[in-house]
Tab-separated table of N, CA, C and O in Angstrom:
chain	number	residue	atom	x	y	z
Q	1	UNK	N	78.263	1.878	-40.659
Q	1	UNK	CA	78.832	0.618	-41.114
Q	1	UNK	C	78.492	-0.453	-40.075
Q	1	UNK	O	78.684	-0.267	-38.890
Q	2	UNK	N	78.028	-1.579	-40.538
Q	2	UNK	CA	77.665	-2.702	-39.687
Q	2	UNK	C	78.783	-3.741	-39.712
Q	2	UNK	O	79.515	-3.843	-40.691
Q	3	UNK	N	78.880	-4.511	-38.645
Q	3	UNK	CA	79.869	-5.578	-38.599
Q	3	UNK	C	79.174	-6.931	-38.685
Q	3	UNK	O	78.084	-7.116	-38.133
Q	4	UNK	N	79.827	-7.845	-39.384
Q	4	UNK	CA	79.306	-9.191	-39.580
Q	4	UNK	C	80.381	-10.198	-39.219
Q	4	UNK	O	81.551	-10.016	-39.570
Q	5	UNK	N	79.970	-11.259	-38.524
Q	5	UNK	CA	80.861	-12.393	-38.264
Q	5	UNK	C	80.622	-13.384	-39.389
Q	5	UNK	O	79.477	-13.752	-39.664
Q	6	UNK	N	81.700	-13.786	-40.036
Q	6	UNK	CA	81.597	-14.809	-41.078
Q	6	UNK	C	82.370	-16.029	-40.586
Q	6	UNK	O	83.555	-15.935	-40.255
Q	7	UNK	N	81.666	-17.148	-40.501
Q	7	UNK	CA	82.288	-18.402	-40.109
Q	7	UNK	C	82.343	-19.294	-41.339
Q	7	UNK	O	81.335	-19.471	-42.031
Q	8	UNK	N	83.519	-19.811	-41.613
Q	8	UNK	CA	83.714	-20.675	-42.773
Q	8	UNK	C	84.023	-22.092	-42.312
Q	8	UNK	O	84.838	-22.287	-41.420
Q	9	UNK	N	83.382	-23.059	-42.938
Q	9	UNK	CA	83.768	-24.458	-42.774
Q	9	UNK	C	84.779	-24.759	-43.873
Q	9	UNK	O	84.523	-24.486	-45.052
Q	10	UNK	N	85.921	-25.295	-43.468
Q	10	UNK	CA	86.983	-25.597	-44.420
Q	10	UNK	C	87.034	-27.092	-44.709
Q	10	UNK	O	86.657	-27.901	-43.858
Q	11	UNK	N	87.515	-27.469	-45.896
Q	11	UNK	CA	87.628	-28.891	-46.215
Q	11	UNK	C	88.728	-29.558	-45.383
Q	11	UNK	O	89.771	-28.953	-45.127
Q	12	UNK	N	88.464	-30.754	-44.925
Q	12	UNK	CA	89.460	-31.519	-44.162
Q	12	UNK	C	89.540	-32.896	-44.778
Q	12	UNK	O	88.522	-33.588	-44.853
Q	13	UNK	N	90.702	-33.307	-45.275
Q	13	UNK	CA	91.946	-32.551	-45.369
Q	13	UNK	C	91.874	-31.533	-46.511
Q	13	UNK	O	90.984	-31.584	-47.360
Q	14	UNK	N	92.842	-30.621	-46.532
Q	14	UNK	CA	92.884	-29.612	-47.584
Q	14	UNK	C	93.207	-30.255	-48.927
Q	14	UNK	O	94.193	-30.987	-49.037
Q	15	UNK	N	92.410	-29.955	-49.962
Q	15	UNK	CA	92.764	-30.436	-51.313
Q	15	UNK	C	94.035	-29.731	-51.815
Q	15	UNK	O	94.397	-28.658	-51.335
Q	16	UNK	N	94.681	-30.314	-52.770
Q	16	UNK	CA	95.924	-29.759	-53.318
Q	16	UNK	C	95.720	-28.346	-53.855
Q	16	UNK	O	96.550	-27.459	-53.645
Q	17	UNK	N	94.605	-28.111	-54.562
Q	17	UNK	CA	94.322	-26.777	-55.100
Q	17	UNK	C	94.152	-25.736	-54.009
Q	17	UNK	O	94.517	-24.571	-54.178
Q	18	UNK	N	93.597	-26.139	-52.894
Q	18	UNK	CA	93.416	-25.265	-51.741
Q	18	UNK	C	94.781	-24.825	-51.218
Q	18	UNK	O	95.030	-23.632	-51.016
Q	19	UNK	N	95.658	-25.773	-51.011
Q	19	UNK	CA	96.995	-25.486	-50.471
Q	19	UNK	C	97.762	-24.534	-51.388
Q	19	UNK	O	98.435	-23.619	-50.916
Q	20	UNK	N	97.616	-24.715	-52.688
Q	20	UNK	CA	98.325	-23.865	-53.651
Q	20	UNK	C	97.863	-22.412	-53.577
Q	20	UNK	O	98.636	-21.499	-53.890
Q	21	UNK	N	96.629	-22.175	-53.143
Q	21	UNK	CA	96.089	-20.811	-53.105
Q	21	UNK	C	96.278	-20.104	-51.763
Q	21	UNK	O	95.932	-18.935	-51.640
Q	22	UNK	N	96.808	-20.786	-50.760
Q	22	UNK	CA	96.958	-20.177	-49.428
Q	22	UNK	C	97.791	-18.889	-49.465
Q	22	UNK	O	97.383	-17.888	-48.867
Q	23	UNK	N	98.930	-18.832	-50.165
Q	23	UNK	CA	99.689	-17.568	-50.194
Q	23	UNK	C	98.876	-16.405	-50.786
Q	23	UNK	O	98.981	-15.271	-50.309
Q	24	UNK	N	98.053	-16.680	-51.778
Q	24	UNK	CA	97.225	-15.639	-52.393
Q	24	UNK	C	96.105	-15.204	-51.451
Q	24	UNK	O	95.712	-14.030	-51.428
Q	25	UNK	N	95.612	-16.147	-50.644
Q	25	UNK	CA	94.603	-15.828	-49.638
Q	25	UNK	C	95.187	-14.856	-48.616
Q	25	UNK	O	94.548	-13.880	-48.252
Q	26	UNK	N	96.393	-15.121	-48.175
Q	26	UNK	CA	97.034	-14.255	-47.183
Q	26	UNK	C	97.225	-12.843	-47.729
Q	26	UNK	O	97.023	-11.860	-47.019
Q	27	UNK	N	97.607	-12.734	-48.980
Q	27	UNK	CA	97.773	-11.414	-49.612
Q	27	UNK	C	96.438	-10.684	-49.653
Q	27	UNK	O	96.348	-9.505	-49.308
Q	28	UNK	N	95.386	-11.377	-50.075
Q	28	UNK	CA	94.054	-10.767	-50.165
Q	28	UNK	C	93.558	-10.332	-48.792
Q	28	UNK	O	93.017	-9.230	-48.637
Q	29	UNK	N	93.747	-11.176	-47.787
Q	29	UNK	CA	93.307	-10.847	-46.426
Q	29	UNK	C	94.063	-9.633	-45.903
Q	29	UNK	O	93.454	-8.716	-45.335
Q	30	UNK	N	95.372	-9.600	-46.084
Q	30	UNK	CA	96.153	-8.440	-45.634
Q	30	UNK	C	95.674	-7.157	-46.300
Q	30	UNK	O	95.581	-6.111	-45.648
Q	31	UNK	N	95.351	-7.227	-47.575
Q	31	UNK	CA	94.860	-6.050	-48.294
Q	31	UNK	C	93.510	-5.602	-47.729
Q	31	UNK	O	93.286	-4.409	-47.501
Q	32	UNK	N	92.608	-6.551	-47.483
Q	32	UNK	CA	91.287	-6.219	-46.928
Q	32	UNK	C	91.403	-5.662	-45.510
Q	32	UNK	O	90.640	-4.769	-45.132
Q	33	UNK	N	92.366	-6.157	-44.724
Q	33	UNK	CA	92.605	-5.600	-43.386
Q	33	UNK	C	93.098	-4.159	-43.494
Q	33	UNK	O	92.630	-3.279	-42.762
Q	34	UNK	N	94.021	-3.902	-44.410
Q	34	UNK	CA	94.543	-2.548	-44.612
Q	34	UNK	C	93.456	-1.583	-45.063
Q	34	UNK	O	93.443	-0.420	-44.668
Q	35	UNK	N	92.546	-2.062	-45.895
Q	35	UNK	CA	91.457	-1.226	-46.413
Q	35	UNK	C	90.345	-1.021	-45.380
Q	35	UNK	O	89.439	-0.227	-45.607
Q	36	UNK	N	90.407	-1.748	-44.265
Q	36	UNK	CA	89.378	-1.628	-43.242
Q	36	UNK	C	88.115	-2.425	-43.533
Q	36	UNK	O	87.123	-2.281	-42.827
Q	37	UNK	N	88.157	-3.270	-44.542
Q	37	UNK	CA	86.997	-4.111	-44.852
Q	37	UNK	C	86.904	-5.293	-43.895
Q	37	UNK	O	85.816	-5.800	-43.648
Q	38	UNK	N	88.050	-5.749	-43.391
Q	38	UNK	CA	88.100	-6.802	-42.379
Q	38	UNK	C	88.649	-6.208	-41.089
Q	38	UNK	O	89.576	-5.394	-41.130
Q	39	UNK	N	88.087	-6.638	-39.954
Q	39	UNK	CA	88.619	-6.246	-38.649
Q	39	UNK	C	89.512	-7.333	-38.076
Q	39	UNK	O	90.438	-7.036	-37.338
Q	40	UNK	N	89.169	-8.579	-38.354
Q	40	UNK	CA	89.948	-9.691	-37.815
Q	40	UNK	C	89.802	-10.906	-38.716
Q	40	UNK	O	88.882	-10.984	-39.531
Q	41	UNK	N	90.709	-11.851	-38.506
Q	41	UNK	CA	90.770	-13.055	-39.331
Q	41	UNK	C	91.429	-14.119	-38.469
Q	41	UNK	O	92.536	-13.908	-37.970
Q	42	UNK	N	90.750	-15.236	-38.235
Q	42	UNK	CA	91.278	-16.256	-37.325
Q	42	UNK	C	90.988	-17.656	-37.844
Q	42	UNK	O	89.937	-17.905	-38.439
Q	43	UNK	N	91.926	-18.564	-37.585
Q	43	UNK	CA	91.828	-19.964	-37.997
Q	43	UNK	C	91.853	-20.849	-36.756
Q	43	UNK	O	92.672	-20.638	-35.856
Q	44	UNK	N	90.971	-21.839	-36.700
Q	44	UNK	CA	90.954	-22.764	-35.561
Q	44	UNK	C	92.207	-23.629	-35.571
Q	44	UNK	O	92.812	-23.860	-36.629
Q	45	UNK	N	92.582	-24.115	-34.392
Q	45	UNK	CA	93.798	-24.922	-34.257
Q	45	UNK	C	93.738	-26.195	-35.101
Q	45	UNK	O	94.755	-26.646	-35.623
Q	46	UNK	N	92.537	-26.757	-35.264
Q	46	UNK	CA	92.422	-27.977	-36.077
Q	46	UNK	C	92.250	-27.675	-37.565
Q	46	UNK	O	92.085	-28.573	-38.374
Q	47	UNK	N	92.258	-26.392	-37.919
Q	47	UNK	CA	92.187	-25.916	-39.311
Q	47	UNK	C	90.898	-26.302	-40.024
Q	47	UNK	O	90.852	-26.373	-41.248
Q	48	UNK	N	89.825	-26.496	-39.264
Q	48	UNK	CA	88.543	-26.843	-39.878
Q	48	UNK	C	87.585	-25.653	-39.963
Q	48	UNK	O	86.598	-25.705	-40.686
Q	49	UNK	N	87.888	-24.574	-39.237
Q	49	UNK	CA	87.035	-23.383	-39.202
Q	49	UNK	C	87.886	-22.138	-39.357
Q	49	UNK	O	89.035	-22.076	-38.908
Q	50	UNK	N	87.275	-21.141	-39.969
Q	50	UNK	CA	87.910	-19.848	-40.155
Q	50	UNK	C	86.864	-18.810	-39.807
Q	50	UNK	O	85.685	-18.983	-40.145
Q	51	UNK	N	87.264	-17.746	-39.111
Q	51	UNK	CA	86.336	-16.672	-38.767
Q	51	UNK	C	86.922	-15.344	-39.186
Q	51	UNK	O	88.130	-15.135	-39.109
Q	52	UNK	N	86.055	-14.425	-39.588
Q	52	UNK	CA	86.492	-13.058	-39.822
Q	52	UNK	C	85.360	-12.104	-39.477
Q	52	UNK	O	84.181	-12.462	-39.542
Q	53	UNK	N	85.740	-10.902	-39.086
Q	53	UNK	CA	84.789	-9.825	-38.848
Q	53	UNK	C	84.890	-8.892	-40.045
Q	53	UNK	O	85.968	-8.395	-40.372
Q	54	UNK	N	83.751	-8.677	-40.703
Q	54	UNK	CA	83.692	-7.876	-41.925
Q	54	UNK	C	82.903	-6.603	-41.657
Q	54	UNK	O	81.837	-6.653	-41.039
Q	55	UNK	N	83.419	-5.477	-42.118
Q	55	UNK	CA	82.701	-4.204	-42.065
Q	55	UNK	C	81.993	-4.017	-43.395
Q	55	UNK	O	82.645	-3.986	-44.443
Q	56	UNK	N	80.662	-3.902	-43.351
Q	56	UNK	CA	79.892	-3.763	-44.591
Q	56	UNK	C	78.547	-3.120	-44.279
Q	56	UNK	O	78.099	-3.094	-43.130
Q	57	UNK	N	77.890	-2.642	-45.324
Q	57	UNK	CA	76.564	-2.039	-45.168
Q	57	UNK	C	75.486	-3.101	-44.979
Q	57	UNK	O	74.520	-2.892	-44.261
Q	58	UNK	N	75.657	-4.238	-45.662
Q	58	UNK	CA	74.647	-5.291	-45.603
Q	58	UNK	C	75.279	-6.630	-45.982
Q	58	UNK	O	76.458	-6.700	-46.325
Q	59	UNK	N	74.476	-7.683	-45.905
Q	59	UNK	CA	74.977	-9.026	-46.182
Q	59	UNK	C	75.442	-9.182	-47.629
Q	59	UNK	O	76.389	-9.917	-47.906
Q	60	UNK	N	74.812	-8.477	-48.546
Q	60	UNK	CA	75.227	-8.534	-49.948
Q	60	UNK	C	76.650	-7.997	-50.119
Q	60	UNK	O	77.466	-8.587	-50.842
Q	61	UNK	N	76.955	-6.918	-49.416
Q	61	UNK	CA	78.311	-6.367	-49.488
Q	61	UNK	C	79.312	-7.338	-48.853
Q	61	UNK	O	80.443	-7.480	-49.332
Q	62	UNK	N	78.905	-8.020	-47.782
Q	62	UNK	CA	79.772	-9.037	-47.179
Q	62	UNK	C	80.105	-10.110	-48.218
Q	62	UNK	O	81.261	-10.506	-48.365
Q	63	UNK	N	79.082	-10.567	-48.934
Q	63	UNK	CA	79.300	-11.585	-49.970
Q	63	UNK	C	80.264	-11.085	-51.041
Q	63	UNK	O	81.114	-11.843	-51.514
Q	64	UNK	N	80.150	-9.816	-51.409
Q	64	UNK	CA	81.067	-9.235	-52.401
Q	64	UNK	C	82.503	-9.221	-51.869
Q	64	UNK	O	83.450	-9.496	-52.608
Q	65	UNK	N	82.664	-8.899	-50.586
Q	65	UNK	CA	83.999	-8.827	-49.992
Q	65	UNK	C	84.626	-10.214	-49.910
Q	65	UNK	O	85.769	-10.413	-50.326
Q	66	UNK	N	83.877	-11.186	-49.387
Q	66	UNK	CA	84.474	-12.523	-49.248
Q	66	UNK	C	84.640	-13.224	-50.596
Q	66	UNK	O	85.430	-14.156	-50.707
Q	67	UNK	N	83.951	-12.741	-51.615
Q	67	UNK	CA	84.141	-13.289	-52.962
Q	67	UNK	C	85.552	-12.997	-53.469
Q	67	UNK	O	86.030	-13.663	-54.391
Q	68	UNK	N	86.237	-12.019	-52.854
Q	68	UNK	CA	87.614	-11.684	-53.223
Q	68	UNK	C	88.615	-12.711	-52.692
Q	68	UNK	O	89.774	-12.702	-53.087
Q	69	UNK	N	88.188	-13.577	-51.762
Q	69	UNK	CA	89.090	-14.584	-51.209
Q	69	UNK	C	89.430	-15.618	-52.278
Q	69	UNK	O	88.534	-16.238	-52.849
Q	70	UNK	N	90.710	-15.839	-52.541
Q	70	UNK	CA	91.097	-16.870	-53.507
Q	70	UNK	C	90.602	-18.269	-53.132
Q	70	UNK	O	90.418	-19.113	-54.000
Q	71	UNK	N	90.365	-18.512	-51.837
Q	71	UNK	CA	89.918	-19.837	-51.378
Q	71	UNK	C	88.396	-19.972	-51.276
Q	71	UNK	O	87.907	-21.007	-50.820
Q	72	UNK	N	87.653	-18.976	-51.714
Q	72	UNK	CA	86.201	-18.970	-51.497
Q	72	UNK	C	85.511	-20.197	-52.092
Q	72	UNK	O	84.509	-20.668	-51.542
Q	73	UNK	N	86.029	-20.755	-53.168
Q	73	UNK	CA	85.399	-21.931	-53.784
Q	73	UNK	C	85.481	-23.173	-52.902
Q	73	UNK	O	84.745	-24.132	-53.105
Q	74	UNK	N	86.376	-23.150	-51.916
Q	74	UNK	CA	86.560	-24.293	-51.018
Q	74	UNK	C	85.883	-24.095	-49.654
Q	74	UNK	O	85.890	-24.997	-48.834
Q	75	UNK	N	85.353	-22.893	-49.417
Q	75	UNK	CA	84.830	-22.544	-48.099
Q	75	UNK	C	83.314	-22.387	-48.150
Q	75	UNK	O	82.771	-21.912	-49.143
Q	76	UNK	N	82.662	-22.752	-47.056
Q	76	UNK	CA	81.213	-22.610	-46.933
Q	76	UNK	C	80.924	-21.605	-45.826
Q	76	UNK	O	81.096	-21.922	-44.647
Q	77	UNK	N	80.504	-20.354	-46.210
Q	77	UNK	CA	80.333	-19.310	-45.198
Q	77	UNK	C	78.953	-19.318	-44.533
Q	77	UNK	O	77.947	-19.683	-45.130
Q	78	UNK	N	78.965	-18.894	-43.268
Q	78	UNK	CA	77.754	-18.569	-42.533
Q	78	UNK	C	77.935	-17.143	-42.053
Q	78	UNK	O	78.921	-16.844	-41.359
Q	79	UNK	N	77.007	-16.257	-42.417
Q	79	UNK	CA	77.135	-14.828	-42.110
Q	79	UNK	C	76.135	-14.456	-41.023
Q	79	UNK	O	74.943	-14.763	-41.134
Q	80	UNK	N	76.640	-13.768	-39.988
Q	80	UNK	CA	75.799	-13.320	-38.883
Q	80	UNK	C	76.054	-11.841	-38.634
Q	80	UNK	O	77.204	-11.433	-38.433
Q	81	UNK	N	74.988	-11.041	-38.638
Q	81	UNK	CA	75.130	-9.621	-38.316
Q	81	UNK	C	75.355	-9.482	-36.817
Q	81	UNK	O	74.679	-10.121	-36.010
Q	82	UNK	N	76.309	-8.649	-36.438
Q	82	UNK	CA	76.640	-8.456	-35.035
Q	82	UNK	C	75.972	-7.199	-34.480
Q	82	UNK	O	75.859	-6.194	-35.178
Q	83	UNK	N	75.564	-7.272	-33.228
Q	83	UNK	CA	75.074	-6.083	-32.530
Q	83	UNK	C	76.267	-5.197	-32.170
Q	83	UNK	O	76.241	-3.990	-32.317
Q	84	UNK	N	77.330	-5.843	-31.673
Q	84	UNK	CA	78.566	-5.136	-31.362
Q	84	UNK	C	79.708	-6.143	-31.319
Q	84	UNK	O	79.478	-7.349	-31.258
Q	85	UNK	N	80.921	-5.628	-31.346
Q	85	UNK	CA	82.108	-6.458	-31.222
Q	85	UNK	C	83.137	-5.653	-30.445
Q	85	UNK	O	83.557	-4.590	-30.881
Q	86	UNK	N	83.486	-6.120	-29.265
Q	86	UNK	CA	84.503	-5.450	-28.454
Q	86	UNK	C	85.868	-6.028	-28.770
Q	86	UNK	O	85.998	-7.221	-29.012
Q	87	UNK	N	86.874	-5.172	-28.737
Q	87	UNK	CA	88.239	-5.631	-28.924
Q	87	UNK	C	89.176	-4.673	-28.199
Q	87	UNK	O	88.801	-3.550	-27.873
Q	88	UNK	N	90.373	-5.120	-27.959
Q	88	UNK	CA	91.373	-4.302	-27.292
Q	88	UNK	C	91.905	-3.285	-28.285
Q	88	UNK	O	92.240	-3.627	-29.424
Q	89	UNK	N	91.974	-2.050	-27.859
Q	89	UNK	CA	92.531	-0.994	-28.697
Q	89	UNK	C	94.004	-0.873	-28.355
Q	89	UNK	O	94.370	-0.705	-27.194
Q	90	UNK	N	94.835	-1.000	-29.369
Q	90	UNK	CA	96.278	-0.888	-29.160
Q	90	UNK	C	96.643	0.597	-29.081
Q	90	UNK	O	96.322	1.358	-29.982
Q	91	UNK	N	97.302	0.964	-27.990
Q	91	UNK	CA	97.722	2.347	-27.824
Q	91	UNK	C	99.237	2.424	-27.919
Q	91	UNK	O	99.951	1.586	-27.376
Q	92	UNK	N	99.706	3.454	-28.581
Q	92	UNK	CA	101.139	3.707	-28.666
Q	92	UNK	C	101.485	4.638	-27.509
Q	92	UNK	O	100.824	5.660	-27.313
Q	93	UNK	N	102.489	4.287	-26.725
Q	93	UNK	CA	102.866	5.175	-25.603
Q	93	UNK	C	103.254	6.557	-26.134
Q	93	UNK	O	103.813	6.693	-27.221
Q	94	UNK	N	102.954	7.576	-25.330
Q	94	UNK	CA	103.330	8.929	-25.735
Q	94	UNK	C	104.837	9.063	-25.691
Q	94	UNK	O	105.527	8.505	-24.835
Q	95	UNK	N	105.356	9.809	-26.613
Q	95	UNK	CA	106.798	10.018	-26.734
Q	95	UNK	C	107.210	11.172	-25.830
Q	95	UNK	O	106.588	12.229	-25.826
Q	96	UNK	N	108.246	10.966	-25.055
Q	96	UNK	CA	108.737	12.000	-24.159
Q	96	UNK	C	110.118	12.456	-24.615
Q	96	UNK	O	110.980	11.637	-24.932
Q	97	UNK	N	110.327	13.741	-24.620
Q	97	UNK	CA	111.620	14.295	-25.010
Q	97	UNK	C	112.605	14.312	-23.829
Q	97	UNK	O	113.758	14.688	-23.993
Q	98	UNK	N	112.172	13.938	-22.646
Q	98	UNK	CA	113.054	13.925	-21.465
Q	98	UNK	C	113.974	12.758	-21.471
Q	98	UNK	O	113.795	11.707	-21.767
């Protein structure tokens, strides 16, 4: 499985239709994160850019995955294949019976 960085340019200011779909976008993103199709999802502080790391076989599969975003009609994606992506692994402390 290959990883891709997808950078989206968002409309500024947000159109009314865009704002109405934000709750559905969050649901879709959470589902894709749970399924392992997305590794991360981030929004810039000025709300003009959005980034996500997508796990896919190729760019066509990335397009299929991001097509599930309810806001895709308002976003302009740029897809870049990654050589690697490092991130912090969250570890759960071992449980002690003492």
